[in-house]
Amino acid sequence: MATIIIKVTEKCNSNCRYCDVVRKENTGKTMSLDIIRLLFQRTNEYLLDNPDETLDFLWHGGEPLLPGAAYYKHIIDFQKNYCPDTGNRISHSIQTNLTCFTEEFVSIFNAMGIKSVGTSYDPEPHMRGPGKNIDTLSYNKKFIRALKILDKYDIGWGMIYVVTGMSLKDPLGVFYFLTNFLLTGGVNFNPVLIYDEERKYLSVTPVQFVEFLGAIFPVWWENRNRYPDVEPFKSLVNNIIHGHRSLACVDSGSCTYHHINISPEGDTSQCGRSSDWKLLDYGNIRDSKISEILRHPERDQLEKRNRILMEGECAGCRFWEICHGGCPLDAWSKHRDFNHKSEWCYAKKGFIEKYFEPVTGSIFKP
Amino acid sequence: MAEHFLVCDYNPKILKRIRDRSVVFFLDSLSKLYDLESDARDHHIHIHCVIYETKKSLSDIIYKPEWSKFPIAIVSPSLGRLSSFLKMASVIKKLNIRFYFRTDYENCYRDIRILSSLGYYCAVIINGKTVNWEELTDLMTYALLNVVNHREILPFSYVTRYYHPQNRTDYGAVYFDDASRYIHLTGEGMLALSRKQMNSVNGILLELDKLDRITQEKAYKEYLYRWQEFFLEPTPCACCKGWRICLGKYADTIKDNPGCRDFFSEFLEAVDLHLKKRENTTKEEFIWQP
């Protein structure tokens, strides 16, 4: 299955302190319906040519609900009209801040087969919210209002929590906040990625991220029946203890030919960051078929990276199988070159060696 | 959804309006039990429980064998003289009765422990202002983990009964303060979501004859989601390990009487431990349950 990340809009109604999208130049573009129509035409063509393939559309932004319910009704119509025999091989997911979510979207989500939404939430005041002053309270009220609607219609949700410098003083407080809010866990801890000096105070180092996770992990491990869905812990247990290989894109080493990011103007790239940084340009959807984009020669450098790392920087590393040198974009952000391991290498290796293995008593063996 | 229980003062004038309902009655005298019984029969009212709050010690109450027909909750400040109480044991043992003690009285922890170990059902009413959290922790540990035989103590055993590790567990029903199960009724036939709200100007929701519509009321829906308000900001309650069984009940008193955080964290651990111990065994319930 390939994933198509559709940056519906670069507009956002929130001014999250750690977010790059709202700080981008030329921000504010929204994908035209013509491009979306074309995307479905291209999708149909691709799926007809590849009868064993499926595609996952991840609606992303900016804030993807900002274009409104009518916009998404067109999307449903496009799928019906342009993918009459292949629509059943398209799945949809969405990453939204939920603050524009209304009951009107419920039937849209149903029609798109979206049973759970990805969102994010931060307990820290003035981290997330609209306006110059980052009005967290008004944001949170809208968020909570949306949760009531999700609950009413039995739509699930999970959240990404971005670990920043502000999170470090009370990791367990953050953990309890999030798991009290969403009782099964449903939380994914990701480190903040800051690339400018102005917001350096928000950044965390790989060592700090490990210590953040390490403060939480023993509590999670002891009570994992209480909070089962906390990442990256759950995945590590599955991969290391149960031997079930299921890796996120950054660790899989196999994102090369399976990801497409489409900007509001139809430009394609590997992912959001490569698009922002004008790297890995796979052409515009107006000019290229999906099969051409997925086989674009620019991608080959990512595939070669696997071999270079395995024989070089990562040679002999016992975690290779569950890491593959991490995300190439992380490597690029530090070295301006994909052919290095991720600067977040220690975040995985250090966490497993310092906390995961001693606490669980399970040693990862490749 | 199951039909709500109504909670009200015993007032003969209102009985004809609550025909066929299950009701919790507050009585100001246990001598009124007989009137209540005949009134309830006449109006097809099911008595879920009778609550009698008194300033008397339990040992100063004269218990009657005829009360055995009624599920009774007695709220009293203390046990009183144990010897006097035990003289009535043969009668009391046959009653469907639970003794409630408020943490406003410092001996409540001791009295509950004594009564529970003698085989009487007890409950502690936790007032965040007056509770001694350490004493309560001892009592909770006794209630859930002590291997010596004793009767259940609420709300501890209530939580173990309804607890699921991935859910919130609201023990408000132990005090008939849970609008998903108990709706309160004024003497004028007006409905409220709690006894506290019943006495406040904005607390009244509807007239009694609209009871069946109450779940559609905005205030009712908001009440069920009131827990979410804790997550608008990083409040101490939202960041507390024990929140999923406390639900912020002591948010107003945490500054003046801290200790709830430690108590509910211990409580949560004890519940898990208790349930592990209790696996594969089922306990029989003998008297009325809230």
XYZ file of C-alpha atoms in Angstrom:
656
model
C 0.000 0.000 0.000
C 1.278 3.468 -0.832
C 0.365 6.522 1.191
C -0.520 9.801 -0.420
C -0.217 12.733 1.948
C -2.485 15.415 0.625
C -1.632 18.873 1.919
C -5.093 20.226 1.299
C -4.184 23.619 2.618
C -1.291 25.430 4.184
C -3.733 27.614 6.102
C -4.173 26.910 9.759
C -6.417 28.449 12.400
C -3.895 27.676 15.106
C -0.541 29.228 15.752
C 1.193 26.326 17.468
C 4.463 27.484 18.886
C 6.478 24.576 17.515
C 4.877 24.290 14.076
C 6.721 25.108 10.864
C 3.760 25.162 8.512
C 2.364 28.434 9.836
C 5.819 30.018 9.644
C 6.441 29.039 6.044
C 6.785 31.549 3.280
C 3.946 31.532 0.720
C 1.723 29.989 3.331
C -2.019 30.060 2.894
C -2.562 28.153 -0.315
C -5.431 25.681 -0.607
C -5.574 22.864 -3.106
C -7.962 23.598 -5.952
C -10.774 21.171 -6.650
C -9.300 20.755 -10.127
C -6.174 19.231 -8.645
C -8.206 16.959 -6.407
C -10.305 15.871 -9.366
C -7.129 15.102 -11.256
C -5.751 13.205 -8.255
C -8.762 10.883 -8.324
C -8.470 10.435 -12.076
C -4.796 9.541 -11.654
C -5.653 7.263 -8.757
C -8.225 5.374 -10.804
C -5.762 4.924 -13.606
C -3.091 3.658 -11.187
C -5.392 1.235 -9.418
C -6.767 -0.146 -12.697
C -3.204 -0.783 -13.863
C -2.257 -2.314 -10.484
C -5.150 -4.541 -9.452
C -3.396 -5.763 -6.292
C -2.573 -2.283 -5.020
C -4.374 -0.061 -2.543
C -3.826 3.592 -1.695
C -4.207 5.417 1.583
C -5.030 9.100 1.338
C -3.910 11.037 4.382
C -5.649 14.417 4.455
C -3.228 16.822 6.030
C -2.422 20.489 6.269
C -2.244 23.194 7.670
C -5.637 22.408 9.050
C -7.364 20.128 6.547
C -10.911 20.889 7.737
C -10.557 24.601 7.048
C -11.774 24.355 3.430
C -15.122 23.276 4.886
C -17.640 20.480 4.557
C -18.708 21.442 1.022
C -15.138 20.949 -0.165
C -15.120 17.399 1.192
C -18.474 16.660 -0.387
C -16.796 17.342 -3.713
C -14.039 14.928 -2.738
C -16.604 12.191 -2.078
C -18.251 12.939 -5.424
C -14.894 12.798 -7.210
C -14.172 9.390 -5.750
C -17.618 8.146 -6.783
C -17.413 9.584 -10.269
C -13.785 8.962 -11.138
C -13.064 5.756 -9.240
C -16.269 3.757 -9.746
C -14.526 0.399 -9.764
C -11.454 1.220 -7.698
C -12.850 3.369 -4.892
C -12.992 0.322 -2.627
C -9.188 0.217 -2.754
C -8.811 3.765 -1.479
C -8.764 4.330 2.250
C -8.803 7.709 3.948
C -7.347 9.064 7.135
C -7.031 12.574 8.459
C -4.785 14.553 10.771
C -6.783 17.477 12.113
C -6.747 19.813 15.091
C -10.544 19.234 15.290
C -11.359 22.845 16.130
C -13.424 23.241 12.941
C -15.062 19.855 13.294
C -18.846 20.009 13.337
C -21.664 17.490 12.989
C -21.671 18.288 9.264
C -18.392 16.402 8.917
C -19.776 13.211 10.465
C -21.556 12.014 7.334
C -18.514 13.025 5.289
C -16.209 10.956 7.478
C -18.668 8.068 7.257
C -18.705 8.291 3.469
C -14.907 8.342 3.436
C -14.706 5.392 5.825
C -12.872 7.400 8.473
C -13.583 5.702 11.793
C -10.873 7.398 13.804
C -9.073 10.713 13.481
C -5.523 11.700 14.248
C -5.132 14.866 16.226
C -2.781 16.465 18.722
C -3.109 18.199 22.066
C -0.776 19.934 24.463
C -1.447 20.521 28.151
C 1.027 23.403 28.299
C -0.598 26.849 28.109
C 0.208 29.027 25.085
C 1.701 26.130 23.161
C -1.257 25.664 20.861
C -4.052 28.030 19.893
C -5.032 30.856 17.603
C -3.647 34.363 17.362
C -0.463 36.087 18.296
C -0.982 35.318 21.971
C -1.753 31.656 21.257
C -5.109 31.508 22.999
C -5.016 27.975 24.370
C -8.262 28.187 26.288
C -10.438 29.068 23.314
C -8.662 26.399 21.283
C -9.174 23.756 23.950
C -12.859 24.577 24.317
C -13.381 24.014 20.598
C -11.360 20.822 20.768
C -13.447 19.467 23.617
C -16.656 20.408 21.840
C -15.446 18.337 18.883
C -14.694 15.375 21.127
C -18.323 15.321 22.243
C -19.392 15.023 18.614
C -16.849 12.270 17.959
C -18.099 10.431 21.025
C -21.733 10.849 20.013
C -21.057 9.256 16.628
C -18.597 6.683 17.894
C -15.647 8.065 15.950
C -12.337 7.286 17.639
C -9.363 9.574 18.028
C -5.707 9.369 18.848
C -3.205 12.093 19.436
C 0.350 13.049 18.791
C 2.037 14.772 21.680
C 5.032 16.816 20.647
C 7.713 16.680 23.320
C 9.283 20.121 23.671
C 11.577 21.803 26.142
C 8.425 22.695 28.084
C 7.557 19.017 28.552
C 10.767 18.076 30.285
C 10.059 19.294 33.794
C 7.209 16.866 34.485
C 7.101 13.916 32.062
C 4.785 11.880 34.295
C 2.429 14.828 34.698
C 2.209 15.044 30.900
C 1.696 11.290 30.662
C -1.097 11.232 33.237
C -2.760 14.262 31.676
C -2.879 12.652 28.250
C -3.873 9.178 29.439
C -6.561 10.576 31.749
C -7.929 12.509 28.811
C -7.833 9.547 26.433
C -8.029 6.620 28.785
C -6.577 3.828 26.709
C -3.553 5.927 25.863
C -3.889 6.593 22.151
C -0.875 8.849 22.482
C 2.221 9.006 20.349
C 5.193 10.874 21.821
C 7.280 12.554 19.130
C 10.212 14.894 19.709
C 9.809 18.448 18.469
C 11.830 19.313 15.383
C 13.066 22.892 15.545
C 15.273 24.304 12.823
C 15.632 27.941 13.851
C 17.489 29.707 16.637
C 14.532 31.858 17.660
C 12.635 28.881 19.098
C 15.650 27.004 20.407
C 14.121 27.007 23.905
C 11.491 24.599 22.612
C 13.913 22.088 21.201
C 14.925 18.847 22.858
C 18.061 16.832 22.294
C 17.950 13.084 21.681
C 19.320 12.595 25.216
C 16.542 14.736 26.701
C 13.952 12.852 24.675
C 15.298 9.548 25.982
C 15.123 10.823 29.553
C 11.568 12.041 28.969
C 10.496 8.611 27.726
C 12.565 6.925 30.423
C 10.683 8.770 33.159
C 7.402 7.408 31.818
C 8.316 3.956 30.607
C 8.584 2.075 33.941
C 5.128 3.365 34.941
C 3.697 2.434 31.566
C 5.275 -0.996 31.595
C 3.972 -1.758 35.091
C 0.454 -0.616 34.152
C 0.279 -1.270 30.436
C -3.149 -2.896 30.801
C -4.338 0.524 31.975
C -2.802 2.504 29.123
C -2.249 0.028 26.297
C -1.886 2.382 23.326
C 1.100 4.539 24.099
C 3.731 4.961 21.416
C 6.589 4.362 20.910
C 6.308 1.869 23.799
C 3.646 -0.385 22.321
C 5.471 -0.730 18.999
C 8.735 -1.502 20.723
C 7.064 -4.234 22.751
C 5.561 -5.672 19.573
C 8.830 -5.513 17.676
C 11.266 -6.496 20.403
C 9.331 -8.806 22.681
C 6.690 -10.279 20.389
C 8.804 -10.188 17.240
C 5.982 -8.633 15.199
C 7.694 -6.310 12.762
C 5.636 -3.203 12.285
C 7.651 -0.067 11.814
C 6.730 3.568 11.313
C 7.882 5.222 8.099
C 10.945 6.738 9.775
C 12.205 3.335 10.921
C 11.032 1.048 8.155
C 13.758 1.756 5.617
C 11.095 1.089 3.046
C 9.380 4.415 2.575
C 11.239 4.963 -0.689
C 8.620 3.837 -3.175
C 5.540 4.116 -0.983
C 5.062 7.746 -0.048
C 3.885 10.749 -1.998
C 3.333 14.196 -0.593
C 1.196 16.509 -2.702
C 1.356 20.242 -2.044
C -1.665 22.500 -2.567
C -0.299 23.324 -6.026
C 0.054 19.678 -7.003
C 3.818 19.422 -6.580
C 4.853 16.015 -5.361
C 7.658 14.991 -3.085
C 8.461 12.278 -0.564
C 6.867 13.842 2.522
C 5.979 17.137 4.129
C 9.494 18.028 5.154
C 11.116 17.139 1.849
C 8.489 19.299 0.169
C 9.114 22.228 2.547
C 12.834 21.953 1.954
C 12.440 21.620 -1.825
C 14.082 18.203 -1.850
C 13.074 15.035 -3.666
C 10.989 16.765 -6.308
C 8.929 14.123 -8.119
C 7.112 16.529 -10.417
C 3.603 17.893 -10.495
C 0.504 15.707 -10.473
C -0.677 17.649 -13.538
C 2.260 16.290 -15.522
C 2.871 12.873 -14.011
C 0.978 9.671 -13.397
C 1.020 8.156 -9.921
C 3.049 5.200 -11.182
C 5.641 7.632 -12.553
C 5.759 9.538 -9.284
C 6.193 6.318 -7.291
C 9.023 5.190 -9.564
C 10.671 8.575 -9.959
C 14.476 8.159 -10.282
C 15.046 10.766 -7.540
C 13.780 8.134 -5.116
C 16.619 5.766 -5.836
C 18.978 7.774 -3.627
C 16.837 6.797 -0.609
C 17.072 3.149 -1.536
C 20.839 3.428 -1.974
C 21.029 5.022 1.484
C 19.986 1.726 3.059
C 22.997 -0.041 1.593
C 25.396 2.807 2.362
C 24.353 2.939 6.012
C 24.282 -0.811 6.489
C 27.858 -1.028 5.267
C 28.933 2.241 6.867
C 27.692 4.194 9.891
C 25.235 1.547 10.975
C 27.399 -1.487 10.253
C 27.128 -3.976 13.084
C 24.400 -2.073 14.906
C 22.100 -4.650 16.467
C 19.086 -2.339 16.030
C 19.401 -2.024 12.256
C 16.393 -4.254 11.634
C 14.085 -1.980 13.612
C 15.652 1.348 12.718
C 17.362 1.346 9.291
C 19.248 4.496 10.194
C 16.061 6.427 10.897
C 14.491 9.106 8.751
C 16.590 10.346 5.827
C 15.158 13.822 6.298
C 16.524 13.903 9.852
C 19.922 12.988 8.421
C 19.600 15.729 5.822
C 18.658 18.371 8.390
C 21.995 17.832 10.121
C 24.373 16.844 7.313
C 22.679 18.241 4.209
C 23.104 14.707 2.920
C 20.764 11.727 3.146
C 23.532 9.194 3.476
C 23.967 9.452 7.195
C 22.040 7.948 10.043
C 19.385 10.068 11.686
C 20.524 12.534 14.291
C 17.817 10.868 16.437
C 19.708 7.568 16.410
C 20.365 7.806 20.151
C 16.693 8.452 20.851
C 15.961 4.904 19.772
C 19.133 3.056 20.632
C 19.699 4.900 23.911
C 16.124 4.422 25.042
C 16.142 0.705 24.323
C 19.488 0.113 26.011
C 19.018 2.392 28.990
C 15.330 1.860 29.747
C 13.488 -0.665 27.604
C 15.764 -3.638 28.052
C 16.496 -3.199 31.784
C 12.845 -2.551 32.672
C 11.328 -5.327 30.566
C 14.201 -7.769 30.940
C 13.924 -8.463 27.197
C 17.043 -8.008 25.148
C 16.629 -7.262 21.471
C 18.342 -9.832 19.337
C 18.388 -9.263 15.597
C -30.484 3.573 28.916
C -31.920 2.190 32.140
C -34.565 4.293 33.860
C -33.238 6.744 36.439
C -33.863 6.358 40.134
C -35.497 9.371 41.693
C -34.132 10.777 44.939
C -36.393 12.913 47.131
C -37.586 13.689 50.631
C -40.509 11.590 51.717
C -43.463 13.819 51.003
C -46.900 12.168 50.646
C -48.042 15.030 48.391
C -45.687 14.102 45.617
C -46.125 10.332 45.643
C -48.968 10.186 43.147
C -46.692 11.945 40.630
C -43.962 9.338 40.887
C -46.097 6.261 40.412
C -44.266 3.213 39.054
C -40.861 4.758 39.691
C -37.920 3.433 41.689
C -37.172 5.952 44.391
C -34.615 6.757 47.069
C -36.363 8.480 49.971
C -34.810 10.727 52.586
C -36.635 10.227 55.878
C -36.344 12.492 58.892
C -37.604 9.723 61.175
C -37.505 5.973 60.853
C -40.947 5.841 62.452
C -42.265 7.073 59.094
C -41.170 3.849 57.434
C -44.599 2.302 57.942
C -46.399 5.235 56.310
C -43.937 5.151 53.485
C -44.491 1.467 52.995
C -48.238 1.809 52.647
C -47.958 4.921 50.457
C -45.447 3.208 48.201
C -47.716 0.197 47.858
C -50.698 2.409 47.004
C -48.772 4.248 44.307
C -46.810 1.295 42.919
C -43.527 2.886 43.927
C -40.476 0.719 44.280
C -38.363 1.777 47.252
C -34.754 1.545 46.106
C -33.451 2.796 49.434
C -34.392 4.851 52.453
C -31.843 7.320 53.798
C -32.035 8.392 57.400
C -29.509 10.952 58.581
C -29.286 11.417 62.314
C -27.135 13.130 64.900
C -27.551 10.089 67.135
C -24.880 7.465 67.501
C -25.772 4.086 66.027
C -25.931 2.587 69.508
C -28.668 5.079 70.447
C -31.034 3.930 67.723
C -33.634 1.322 68.559
C -33.613 -1.116 65.632
C -36.834 -2.959 64.763
C -37.127 -6.372 63.104
C -39.948 -4.993 60.882
C -37.439 -2.751 59.107
C -36.042 -5.805 57.363
C -38.413 -5.100 54.444
C -36.577 -1.885 53.640
C -33.165 -1.197 52.109
C -31.862 1.334 54.622
C -28.920 3.699 54.722
C -28.263 5.317 58.082
C -25.923 8.284 58.166
C -24.642 8.738 61.683
C -21.745 10.575 63.348
C -20.475 7.560 65.268
C -20.930 4.018 66.410
C -21.389 5.060 70.039
C -21.171 2.417 72.755
C -20.210 -0.838 71.148
C -21.730 -2.918 73.965
C -25.115 -1.229 73.512
C -24.946 -1.687 69.786
C -24.053 -5.356 70.095
C -27.035 -5.959 72.337
C -29.167 -5.243 69.273
C -26.983 -7.303 66.961
C -29.485 -10.130 66.563
C -31.983 -7.626 65.102
C -29.539 -5.542 63.102
C -27.955 -8.560 61.438
C -31.291 -9.366 59.836
C -31.740 -5.881 58.404
C -30.942 -4.776 54.874
C -28.895 -1.907 56.206
C -25.709 -0.005 55.481
C -24.101 2.479 57.870
C -22.669 5.679 56.413
C -20.156 7.792 58.291
C -18.899 11.224 57.345
C -15.215 12.060 57.530
C -16.353 15.174 59.435
C -16.067 12.952 62.517
C -12.544 11.919 63.303
C -13.496 8.512 64.702
C -15.299 7.468 61.563
C -12.326 5.437 60.285
C -12.147 3.431 63.509
C -15.922 2.934 63.716
C -16.145 1.735 60.146
C -13.327 -0.718 60.704
C -14.998 -2.116 63.840
C -18.410 -2.451 62.223
C -17.047 -3.914 59.041
C -15.032 -6.511 60.933
C -18.182 -7.405 62.884
C -19.950 -8.080 59.614
C -21.861 -4.850 58.995
C -21.960 -3.061 55.666
C -20.455 0.416 55.834
C -19.697 3.440 53.710
C -17.538 6.481 54.223
C -18.690 9.879 52.964
C -15.501 11.673 51.965
C -15.622 15.386 52.635
C -12.545 16.909 51.011
C -12.364 19.600 53.693
C -12.391 17.281 56.682
C -10.983 14.002 55.473
C -7.747 12.738 56.949
C -6.222 11.273 53.818
C -3.764 9.083 55.685
C -6.505 7.553 57.815
C -8.583 7.066 54.711
C -5.662 5.331 53.006
C -5.429 2.937 55.950
C -9.148 2.282 55.769
C -9.038 1.703 52.021
C -6.128 -0.700 52.407
C -8.042 -2.536 55.111
C -11.143 -2.636 52.920
C -9.448 -3.952 49.811
C -6.335 -5.808 50.827
C -6.805 -7.040 54.372
C -7.161 -10.790 54.548
C -9.144 -10.688 57.809
C -12.832 -11.267 57.208
C -14.884 -8.120 57.058
C -17.862 -6.736 55.188
C -17.476 -4.479 52.214
C -16.841 -0.787 52.727
C -18.057 1.744 50.185
C -16.918 3.478 48.065
C -13.895 1.173 47.936
C -15.701 -2.023 47.046
C -18.015 -0.112 44.703
C -14.980 0.971 42.705
C -13.655 -2.576 42.534
C -17.046 -3.741 41.310
C -17.313 -1.269 38.444
C -13.661 -0.579 37.720
C -12.187 -1.230 34.325
C -8.548 -0.217 33.896
C -9.309 1.666 30.692
C -12.422 3.508 31.882
C -13.348 6.221 34.303
C -15.053 4.895 37.442
C -17.411 7.332 39.117
C -18.366 6.260 42.627
C -20.814 9.164 43.036
C -23.650 6.614 43.004
C -22.579 5.482 46.480
C -23.920 8.853 47.634
C -26.754 8.938 45.034
C -24.796 11.678 43.322
C -24.490 10.376 39.787
C -26.958 11.833 37.323
C -26.529 8.956 34.924
C -28.398 6.881 37.546
C -29.983 9.204 40.125
C -32.124 12.262 39.439
C -33.147 14.477 42.350
C -36.651 15.733 42.927
C -37.755 18.762 44.952
C -40.897 18.886 47.057
C -42.400 21.079 44.312
C -41.893 18.411 41.691
C -38.858 19.885 39.982
C -35.875 17.853 38.795
C -32.175 18.461 39.361
C -29.026 16.540 38.588
C -27.733 16.474 42.161
C -28.912 17.291 45.662
C -26.508 20.217 45.689
C -27.958 21.555 42.435
C -31.463 21.068 43.763
C -30.813 23.800 46.284
C -29.239 26.241 43.840
C -31.107 28.738 41.705
C -29.742 27.485 38.399
C -29.763 23.832 39.362
C -33.341 23.057 38.423
C -33.716 21.504 35.016
C -37.228 20.355 34.338
C -40.603 19.563 35.778
C -41.160 16.052 36.998
C -43.525 15.088 34.180
C -40.639 15.661 31.735
C -38.345 13.183 33.458
C -38.277 10.815 30.502
C -36.858 13.606 28.375
C -34.054 14.472 30.729
C -31.332 12.735 28.748
C -32.069 15.076 25.844
C -31.466 18.175 27.961
C -28.325 20.149 27.197
C -27.514 20.517 30.891
C -27.767 16.758 31.352
C -25.418 16.087 28.459
C -22.984 18.690 29.753
C -23.146 17.121 33.190
C -22.093 13.765 31.775
C -19.136 15.419 30.033
C -18.198 17.730 32.902
C -15.020 15.705 33.435
C -13.636 17.159 30.213
C -13.459 20.605 31.798
C -10.448 19.402 33.761
C -8.499 19.134 30.522
C -8.855 22.712 29.377
C -5.712 23.465 31.348
C -3.035 21.352 33.029
C -4.878 21.289 36.359
C -3.384 19.237 39.212
C -6.347 16.877 38.951
C -5.883 16.260 35.217
C -2.211 15.424 35.790
C -2.923 13.041 38.677
C -2.440 9.308 38.423
C -5.618 8.647 40.429
C -7.884 10.840 38.342
C -9.668 7.986 36.587
C -11.313 6.956 39.863
C -11.477 10.380 41.512
C -12.628 12.479 38.551
C -11.643 15.667 40.297
C -14.134 15.373 43.159
C -11.761 17.169 45.523
C -10.490 19.872 43.181
C -11.970 22.590 45.401
C -10.292 21.388 48.569
C -6.933 20.204 47.266
C -5.205 23.450 48.302
C -6.415 23.424 51.893
C -6.294 19.688 52.426
C -3.763 18.133 50.069
C -3.252 14.406 50.136
C -5.930 13.306 47.705
C -3.293 12.722 45.020
C -1.424 10.193 47.149
C -4.647 8.617 48.336
C -6.137 8.057 44.884
C -2.836 6.848 43.465
C -2.717 4.245 46.250
C -6.383 3.486 45.741
C -5.847 2.809 42.042
C -2.960 0.469 42.805
C -4.961 -1.294 45.508
C -7.919 -1.789 43.157
C -5.678 -3.459 40.601
C -4.113 -5.635 43.268
C -7.480 -6.504 44.792
C -8.870 -7.523 41.413
C -5.855 -9.687 40.708
C -6.350 -11.413 44.057
C -10.056 -11.812 43.502
C -9.747 -13.354 40.055
C -11.659 -16.620 39.825
C -13.644 -15.953 42.976
C -17.069 -14.372 43.114
C -18.471 -12.692 46.145
C -22.104 -12.953 47.047
C -23.998 -9.738 47.638
C -26.445 -9.882 50.507
C -27.945 -6.429 50.851
C -29.050 -3.568 48.635
C -26.487 -2.004 46.378
C -26.309 1.575 45.218
